[in-house]
């Protein structure tokens, strides 16, 4: 093949020389038409020559490899623990910290965000940036059950109209307090051997709120994936919120079913790894965290925040339908209780 290309290349050089000689003869004959015909003829021959070269070499030009960023399946550069992901590199709905997650992870752990990682609801806290730190009654009255995402879109639009900036919103998010013991739990996961935990966040808040807090806390690099409603600032300085996805689960708000997210992720990662995880853990607090928890198996562990909706729903299910909820249940008031149980489980 290489010899064939060299021979073809030589013939192309001969072709070029003959064609150039003929062209010069033509240019002499038509010199009276001006300089432009020289330029045109010479350019024509050069283009023909290089086109033939490209065809002979297979049509390939050597280029510097580049990492592509694709919607919904983004490959982002890996950021080691302790370092932060470059601003603006998150994806719509899904954020990644690694271009490829190691297939050697033993355990998969999911986290909610509001009232699980942080001790407040970020959607409530953003209201602190509004004039007088409250919303007008007419805006509150637009809320409809099951359509909270649409309501928050209107809230964020109102805040932008009142002059609230990206810096203002980031500032209040960075001040959100962590739940009791949560920083100890995140540090525990950070300090474990790299083959232990694959850490994923699933939240019905939004990507901007979540990433703002995680970066400030120095915890962003711990999370391999973040699934949440995409939120980015437009040219007018308004934080534009969109729903994560559509689904048909009757238990969940129309913009996100966490069970659908968890099921799809576990299935995809199991196929990529070629084997299941030893255990799956879920740390949450709300009613929408109950939905993914009911799909967990008997070796998996649900960590509901004690006396919060997720915990109450699990308790009610155990009482009304014994055996229906299969995962081991470990309620927590402080996330240090989660650390204690995880220490025992990873040692088994």
GROMACS .gro file of C-alpha atoms in nm:
model
  348
    1UNK     CA    1   0.000   0.000   0.000
    2UNK     CA    2   0.284   0.242   0.086
    3UNK     CA    3   0.466   0.159  -0.240
    4UNK     CA    4   0.144   0.220  -0.432
    5UNK     CA    5   0.104   0.561  -0.268
    6UNK     CA    6   0.467   0.657  -0.342
    7UNK     CA    7   0.424   0.558  -0.707
    8UNK     CA    8   0.100   0.752  -0.731
    9UNK     CA    9   0.268   1.048  -0.567
   10UNK     CA   10   0.551   1.043  -0.824
   11UNK     CA   11   0.300   1.029  -1.106
   12UNK     CA   12   0.123   1.325  -0.950
   13UNK     CA   13   0.448   1.525  -0.953
   14UNK     CA   14   0.497   1.444  -1.322
   15UNK     CA   15   0.134   1.537  -1.383
   16UNK     CA   16   0.190   1.866  -1.203
   17UNK     CA   17   0.503   1.954  -1.406
   18UNK     CA   18   0.338   1.874  -1.742
   19UNK     CA   19   0.023   2.064  -1.648
   20UNK     CA   20   0.225   2.363  -1.524
   21UNK     CA   21   0.426   2.374  -1.851
   22UNK     CA   22   0.107   2.365  -2.056
   23UNK     CA   23  -0.042   2.635  -1.838
   24UNK     CA   24   0.260   2.862  -1.886
   25UNK     CA   25   0.229   2.823  -2.262
   26UNK     CA   26  -0.140   2.918  -2.242
   27UNK     CA   27  -0.059   3.219  -2.022
   28UNK     CA   28   0.197   3.344  -2.277
   29UNK     CA   29  -0.058   3.319  -2.555
   30UNK     CA   30  -0.319   3.509  -2.351
   31UNK     CA   31  -0.086   3.753  -2.174
   32UNK     CA   32  -0.271   4.040  -2.333
   33UNK     CA   33  -0.569   3.967  -2.107
   34UNK     CA   34  -0.380   4.090  -1.801
   35UNK     CA   35  -0.223   3.957  -1.481
   36UNK     CA   36  -0.542   3.806  -1.344
   37UNK     CA   37  -0.527   3.516  -1.592
   38UNK     CA   38  -0.180   3.424  -1.461
   39UNK     CA   39  -0.307   3.410  -1.106
   40UNK     CA   40  -0.619   3.219  -1.201
   41UNK     CA   41  -0.434   2.957  -1.405
   42UNK     CA   42  -0.161   2.904  -1.144
   43UNK     CA   43  -0.416   2.874  -0.861
   44UNK     CA   44  -0.617   2.626  -1.068
   45UNK     CA   45  -0.316   2.400  -1.124
   46UNK     CA   46  -0.205   2.412  -0.759
   47UNK     CA   47  -0.555   2.322  -0.641
   48UNK     CA   48  -0.573   2.029  -0.884
   49UNK     CA   49  -0.234   1.906  -0.763
   50UNK     CA   50  -0.317   1.913  -0.392
   51UNK     CA   51  -0.660   1.762  -0.450
   52UNK     CA   52  -0.492   1.466  -0.618
   53UNK     CA   53  -0.247   1.433  -0.327
   54UNK     CA   54  -0.531   1.422  -0.074
   55UNK     CA   55  -0.717   1.158  -0.275
   56UNK     CA   56  -0.403   0.942  -0.300
   57UNK     CA   57  -0.331   0.958   0.075
   58UNK     CA   58  -0.683   0.851   0.162
   59UNK     CA   59  -0.830   1.193   0.224
   60UNK     CA   60  -0.696   1.222   0.581
   61UNK     CA   61  -0.523   1.522   0.729
   62UNK     CA   62  -0.345   1.473   1.060
   63UNK     CA   63  -0.510   1.677   1.337
   64UNK     CA   64  -0.449   1.731   1.705
   65UNK     CA   65  -0.694   1.514   1.904
   66UNK     CA   66  -0.963   1.711   2.087
   67UNK     CA   67  -1.207   1.613   2.362
   68UNK     CA   68  -1.563   1.665   2.248
   69UNK     CA   69  -1.843   1.792   2.473
   70UNK     CA   70  -2.176   1.631   2.388
   71UNK     CA   71  -2.521   1.708   2.532
   72UNK     CA   72  -2.646   1.454   2.790
   73UNK     CA   73  -2.342   1.228   2.752
   74UNK     CA   74  -2.063   1.469   2.819
   75UNK     CA   75  -1.704   1.354   2.864
   76UNK     CA   76  -1.536   1.604   3.093
   77UNK     CA   77  -1.170   1.610   3.198
   78UNK     CA   78  -1.102   1.422   3.520
   79UNK     CA   79  -1.045   1.645   3.821
   80UNK     CA   80  -0.860   1.482   4.114
   81UNK     CA   81  -0.997   1.503   4.465
   82UNK     CA   82  -0.927   1.838   4.621
   83UNK     CA   83  -0.933   2.022   4.287
   84UNK     CA   84  -1.235   2.194   4.138
   85UNK     CA   85  -1.391   2.146   3.797
   86UNK     CA   86  -1.350   2.448   3.568
   87UNK     CA   87  -1.651   2.683   3.578
   88UNK     CA   88  -1.896   2.636   3.294
   89UNK     CA   89  -1.797   2.275   3.226
   90UNK     CA   90  -2.111   2.118   3.364
   91UNK     CA   91  -2.367   1.962   3.133
   92UNK     CA   92  -2.736   2.009   3.092
   93UNK     CA   93  -2.896   1.798   3.366
   94UNK     CA   94  -2.594   1.575   3.420
   95UNK     CA   95  -2.252   1.680   3.544
   96UNK     CA   96  -1.950   1.454   3.544
   97UNK     CA   97  -1.614   1.474   3.712
   98UNK     CA   98  -1.442   1.191   3.527
   99UNK     CA   99  -1.418   1.107   3.159
  100UNK     CA  100  -1.431   0.740   3.257
  101UNK     CA  101  -1.519   0.597   3.597
  102UNK     CA  102  -1.308   0.307   3.714
  103UNK     CA  103  -1.491  -0.027   3.679
  104UNK     CA  104  -1.340  -0.142   4.009
  105UNK     CA  105  -1.574   0.047   4.243
  106UNK     CA  106  -1.720  -0.186   4.502
  107UNK     CA  107  -2.009   0.029   4.619
  108UNK     CA  108  -2.244   0.285   4.468
  109UNK     CA  109  -2.383   0.558   4.693
  110UNK     CA  110  -2.652   0.810   4.598
  111UNK     CA  111  -2.718   1.140   4.776
  112UNK     CA  112  -3.005   1.384   4.773
  113UNK     CA  113  -2.911   1.751   4.822
  114UNK     CA  114  -3.174   1.968   4.996
  115UNK     CA  115  -3.214   1.876   5.364
  116UNK     CA  116  -2.978   1.583   5.312
  117UNK     CA  117  -2.639   1.732   5.228
  118UNK     CA  118  -2.744   2.084   5.324
  119UNK     CA  119  -2.975   2.154   5.617
  120UNK     CA  120  -3.218   2.378   5.426
  121UNK     CA  121  -3.408   2.383   5.098
  122UNK     CA  122  -3.211   2.578   4.838
  123UNK     CA  123  -3.528   2.691   4.658
  124UNK     CA  124  -3.644   2.856   4.980
  125UNK     CA  125  -3.307   3.013   5.051
  126UNK     CA  126  -3.282   3.182   4.710
  127UNK     CA  127  -3.582   3.395   4.814
  128UNK     CA  128  -3.344   3.576   5.050
  129UNK     CA  129  -3.210   3.759   4.745
  130UNK     CA  130  -3.553   3.911   4.669
  131UNK     CA  131  -3.646   4.264   4.781
  132UNK     CA  132  -3.745   4.240   5.147
  133UNK     CA  133  -3.644   3.869   5.134
  134UNK     CA  134  -3.993   3.759   5.036
  135UNK     CA  135  -4.196   3.694   4.721
  136UNK     CA  136  -4.514   3.881   4.631
  137UNK     CA  137  -4.842   3.701   4.698
  138UNK     CA  138  -4.941   3.699   4.331
  139UNK     CA  139  -4.627   3.499   4.250
  140UNK     CA  140  -4.679   3.250   4.532
  141UNK     CA  141  -5.035   3.195   4.415
  142UNK     CA  142  -4.913   3.066   4.079
  143UNK     CA  143  -4.781   2.743   4.234
  144UNK     CA  144  -4.961   2.424   4.129
  145UNK     CA  145  -4.904   2.082   4.293
  146UNK     CA  146  -4.667   1.865   4.090
  147UNK     CA  147  -4.544   2.166   3.890
  148UNK     CA  148  -4.286   2.307   4.128
  149UNK     CA  149  -4.020   2.329   3.859
  150UNK     CA  150  -4.240   2.559   3.653
  151UNK     CA  151  -4.309   2.768   3.963
  152UNK     CA  152  -3.936   2.807   4.030
  153UNK     CA  153  -3.884   2.917   3.670
  154UNK     CA  154  -4.120   3.207   3.741
  155UNK     CA  155  -3.948   3.281   4.073
  156UNK     CA  156  -3.605   3.302   3.908
  157UNK     CA  157  -3.745   3.524   3.631
  158UNK     CA  158  -3.892   3.756   3.896
  159UNK     CA  159  -3.561   3.773   4.082
  160UNK     CA  160  -3.382   3.872   3.761
  161UNK     CA  161  -3.638   4.148   3.703
  162UNK     CA  162  -3.561   4.278   4.052
  163UNK     CA  163  -3.191   4.305   3.970
  164UNK     CA  164  -3.072   3.991   4.149
  165UNK     CA  165  -2.739   3.883   4.000
  166UNK     CA  166  -2.550   3.558   3.958
  167UNK     CA  167  -2.317   3.666   4.236
  168UNK     CA  168  -2.611   3.731   4.469
  169UNK     CA  169  -2.754   3.383   4.415
  170UNK     CA  170  -2.419   3.209   4.443
  171UNK     CA  171  -2.352   3.398   4.767
  172UNK     CA  172  -2.662   3.268   4.946
  173UNK     CA  173  -2.606   2.914   4.817
  174UNK     CA  174  -2.249   2.907   4.944
  175UNK     CA  175  -2.375   2.996   5.294
  176UNK     CA  176  -2.612   2.699   5.319
  177UNK     CA  177  -2.526   2.502   5.635
  178UNK     CA  178  -2.442   2.135   5.603
  179UNK     CA  179  -2.662   1.888   5.787
  180UNK     CA  180  -2.520   1.755   6.116
  181UNK     CA  181  -2.230   1.519   6.051
  182UNK     CA  182  -2.247   1.557   5.672
  183UNK     CA  183  -1.900   1.705   5.631
  184UNK     CA  184  -1.764   1.410   5.829
  185UNK     CA  185  -1.944   1.170   5.594
  186UNK     CA  186  -1.808   1.343   5.285
  187UNK     CA  187  -1.459   1.337   5.434
  188UNK     CA  188  -1.496   0.966   5.511
  189UNK     CA  189  -1.583   0.894   5.149
  190UNK     CA  190  -1.296   1.112   5.030
  191UNK     CA  191  -1.045   0.923   5.244
  192UNK     CA  192  -1.153   0.574   5.139
  193UNK     CA  193  -0.945   0.376   4.887
  194UNK     CA  194  -1.036   0.475   4.530
  195UNK     CA  195  -1.190   0.134   4.456
  196UNK     CA  196  -1.451   0.166   4.732
  197UNK     CA  197  -1.719   0.423   4.648
  198UNK     CA  198  -1.874   0.564   4.334
  199UNK     CA  199  -2.060   0.876   4.454
  200UNK     CA  200  -2.362   1.018   4.270
  201UNK     CA  201  -2.596   1.306   4.354
  202UNK     CA  202  -2.963   1.304   4.248
  203UNK     CA  203  -3.162   1.616   4.330
  204UNK     CA  204  -3.475   1.804   4.228
  205UNK     CA  205  -3.300   2.135   4.304
  206UNK     CA  206  -3.085   2.257   4.014
  207UNK     CA  207  -2.729   2.232   3.891
  208UNK     CA  208  -2.630   2.592   3.970
  209UNK     CA  209  -2.743   2.580   4.334
  210UNK     CA  210  -2.578   2.243   4.391
  211UNK     CA  211  -2.248   2.319   4.219
  212UNK     CA  212  -2.218   2.654   4.397
  213UNK     CA  213  -2.236   2.488   4.738
  214UNK     CA  214  -2.018   2.188   4.652
  215UNK     CA  215  -1.741   2.405   4.512
  216UNK     CA  216  -1.745   2.632   4.815
  217UNK     CA  217  -1.730   2.328   5.043
  218UNK     CA  218  -1.447   2.175   4.840
  219UNK     CA  219  -1.659   1.865   4.779
  220UNK     CA  220  -1.733   1.888   4.405
  221UNK     CA  221  -1.460   1.645   4.303
  222UNK     CA  222  -1.604   1.374   4.528
  223UNK     CA  223  -1.914   1.334   4.311
  224UNK     CA  224  -1.870   1.135   3.992
  225UNK     CA  225  -2.213   1.238   3.859
  226UNK     CA  226  -2.475   1.499   3.944
  227UNK     CA  227  -2.827   1.458   3.811
  228UNK     CA  228  -3.047   1.763   3.860
  229UNK     CA  229  -3.260   2.018   3.677
  230UNK     CA  230  -3.029   2.215   3.443
  231UNK     CA  231  -2.991   2.584   3.529
  232UNK     CA  232  -2.768   2.834   3.348
  233UNK     CA  233  -2.755   3.212   3.319
  234UNK     CA  234  -2.858   3.366   2.988
  235UNK     CA  235  -2.721   3.685   2.831
  236UNK     CA  236  -2.969   3.895   3.027
  237UNK     CA  237  -2.835   3.762   3.357
  238UNK     CA  238  -3.140   3.548   3.435
  239UNK     CA  239  -3.097   3.201   3.576
  240UNK     CA  240  -3.292   2.983   3.332
  241UNK     CA  241  -3.423   2.663   3.487
  242UNK     CA  242  -3.542   2.364   3.286
  243UNK     CA  243  -3.692   2.026   3.382
  244UNK     CA  244  -3.456   1.731   3.404
  245UNK     CA  245  -3.672   1.491   3.204
  246UNK     CA  246  -4.025   1.365   3.143
  247UNK     CA  247  -4.164   1.044   3.293
  248UNK     CA  248  -4.488   0.864   3.380
  249UNK     CA  249  -4.433   0.788   3.750
  250UNK     CA  250  -4.747   0.888   3.947
  251UNK     CA  251  -4.553   0.935   4.270
  252UNK     CA  252  -4.311   1.202   4.150
  253UNK     CA  253  -4.327   1.561   4.021
  254UNK     CA  254  -4.346   1.573   3.644
  255UNK     CA  255  -3.994   1.708   3.596
  256UNK     CA  256  -3.802   1.431   3.777
  257UNK     CA  257  -3.851   1.073   3.893
  258UNK     CA  258  -3.547   0.973   4.095
  259UNK     CA  259  -3.627   0.604   4.063
  260UNK     CA  260  -3.606   0.636   3.684
  261UNK     CA  261  -3.271   0.815   3.716
  262UNK     CA  262  -3.131   0.560   3.962
  263UNK     CA  263  -3.255   0.256   3.768
  264UNK     CA  264  -3.112   0.384   3.439
  265UNK     CA  265  -2.779   0.472   3.596
  266UNK     CA  266  -2.737   0.141   3.780
  267UNK     CA  267  -2.831  -0.054   3.466
  268UNK     CA  268  -2.592   0.144   3.247
  269UNK     CA  269  -2.301   0.121   3.489
  270UNK     CA  270  -2.357  -0.251   3.549
  271UNK     CA  271  -2.335  -0.310   3.174
  272UNK     CA  272  -2.022  -0.096   3.147
  273UNK     CA  273  -1.858  -0.272   3.441
  274UNK     CA  274  -1.966  -0.621   3.342
  275UNK     CA  275  -2.080  -0.696   3.698
  276UNK     CA  276  -2.311  -0.551   3.966
  277UNK     CA  277  -2.202  -0.348   4.268
  278UNK     CA  278  -2.160  -0.530   4.597
  279UNK     CA  279  -2.412  -0.291   4.754
  280UNK     CA  280  -2.605   0.023   4.663
  281UNK     CA  281  -2.666   0.294   4.924
  282UNK     CA  282  -2.912   0.583   4.917
  283UNK     CA  283  -2.897   0.883   5.153
  284UNK     CA  284  -3.204   1.107   5.143
  285UNK     CA  285  -3.488   1.272   5.331
  286UNK     CA  286  -3.786   1.355   5.108
  287UNK     CA  287  -4.086   1.177   4.962
  288UNK     CA  288  -3.918   1.177   4.622
  289UNK     CA  289  -3.627   0.986   4.780
  290UNK     CA  290  -3.868   0.711   4.885
  291UNK     CA  291  -3.943   0.636   4.519
  292UNK     CA  292  -3.590   0.517   4.427
  293UNK     CA  293  -3.550   0.345   4.764
  294UNK     CA  294  -3.841   0.107   4.701
  295UNK     CA  295  -3.654  -0.031   4.401
  296UNK     CA  296  -3.350  -0.129   4.608
  297UNK     CA  297  -3.265  -0.491   4.687
  298UNK     CA  298  -3.220  -0.676   5.019
  299UNK     CA  299  -2.841  -0.625   5.022
  300UNK     CA  300  -2.878  -0.252   4.964
  301UNK     CA  301  -2.912   0.009   5.239
  302UNK     CA  302  -3.145   0.308   5.254
  303UNK     CA  303  -3.035   0.590   5.485
  304UNK     CA  304  -3.345   0.808   5.545
  305UNK     CA  305  -3.309   1.119   5.759
  306UNK     CA  306  -3.490   1.037   6.082
  307UNK     CA  307  -3.852   1.163   6.107
  308UNK     CA  308  -3.843   1.318   5.760
  309UNK     CA  309  -4.090   1.213   5.483
  310UNK     CA  310  -3.867   0.940   5.340
  311UNK     CA  311  -3.834   0.776   5.682
  312UNK     CA  312  -4.208   0.802   5.754
  313UNK     CA  313  -4.301   0.650   5.417
  314UNK     CA  314  -4.063   0.357   5.471
  315UNK     CA  315  -4.206   0.299   5.819
  316UNK     CA  316  -4.564   0.313   5.687
  317UNK     CA  317  -4.477   0.068   5.409
  318UNK     CA  318  -4.322  -0.178   5.656
  319UNK     CA  319  -4.639  -0.161   5.868
  320UNK     CA  320  -4.895  -0.177   5.585
  321UNK     CA  321  -4.714  -0.420   5.351
  322UNK     CA  322  -4.446  -0.620   5.534
  323UNK     CA  323  -4.173  -0.735   5.298
  324UNK     CA  324  -4.262  -0.484   5.026
  325UNK     CA  325  -3.968  -0.255   5.113
  326UNK     CA  326  -3.665  -0.479   5.068
  327UNK     CA  327  -3.361  -0.262   5.147
  328UNK     CA  328  -3.207  -0.246   5.492
  329UNK     CA  329  -3.319   0.078   5.659
  330UNK     CA  330  -3.080   0.283   5.873
  331UNK     CA  331  -3.235   0.614   5.990
  332UNK     CA  332  -2.998   0.896   6.082
  333UNK     CA  333  -3.016   1.224   6.270
  334UNK     CA  334  -2.645   1.290   6.222
  335UNK     CA  335  -2.462   1.172   5.911
  336UNK     CA  336  -2.194   1.037   6.143
  337UNK     CA  337  -2.438   0.749   6.199
  338UNK     CA  338  -2.412   0.679   5.827
  339UNK     CA  339  -2.033   0.677   5.859
  340UNK     CA  340  -2.051   0.421   6.141
  341UNK     CA  341  -2.268   0.185   5.940
  342UNK     CA  342  -2.058   0.224   5.624
  343UNK     CA  343  -1.742   0.140   5.818
  344UNK     CA  344  -1.894  -0.193   5.917
  345UNK     CA  345  -2.031  -0.271   5.572
  346UNK     CA  346  -1.708  -0.203   5.380
  347UNK     CA  347  -1.520  -0.425   5.624
  348UNK     CA  348  -1.742  -0.728   5.554
   0.00000   0.00000   0.00000
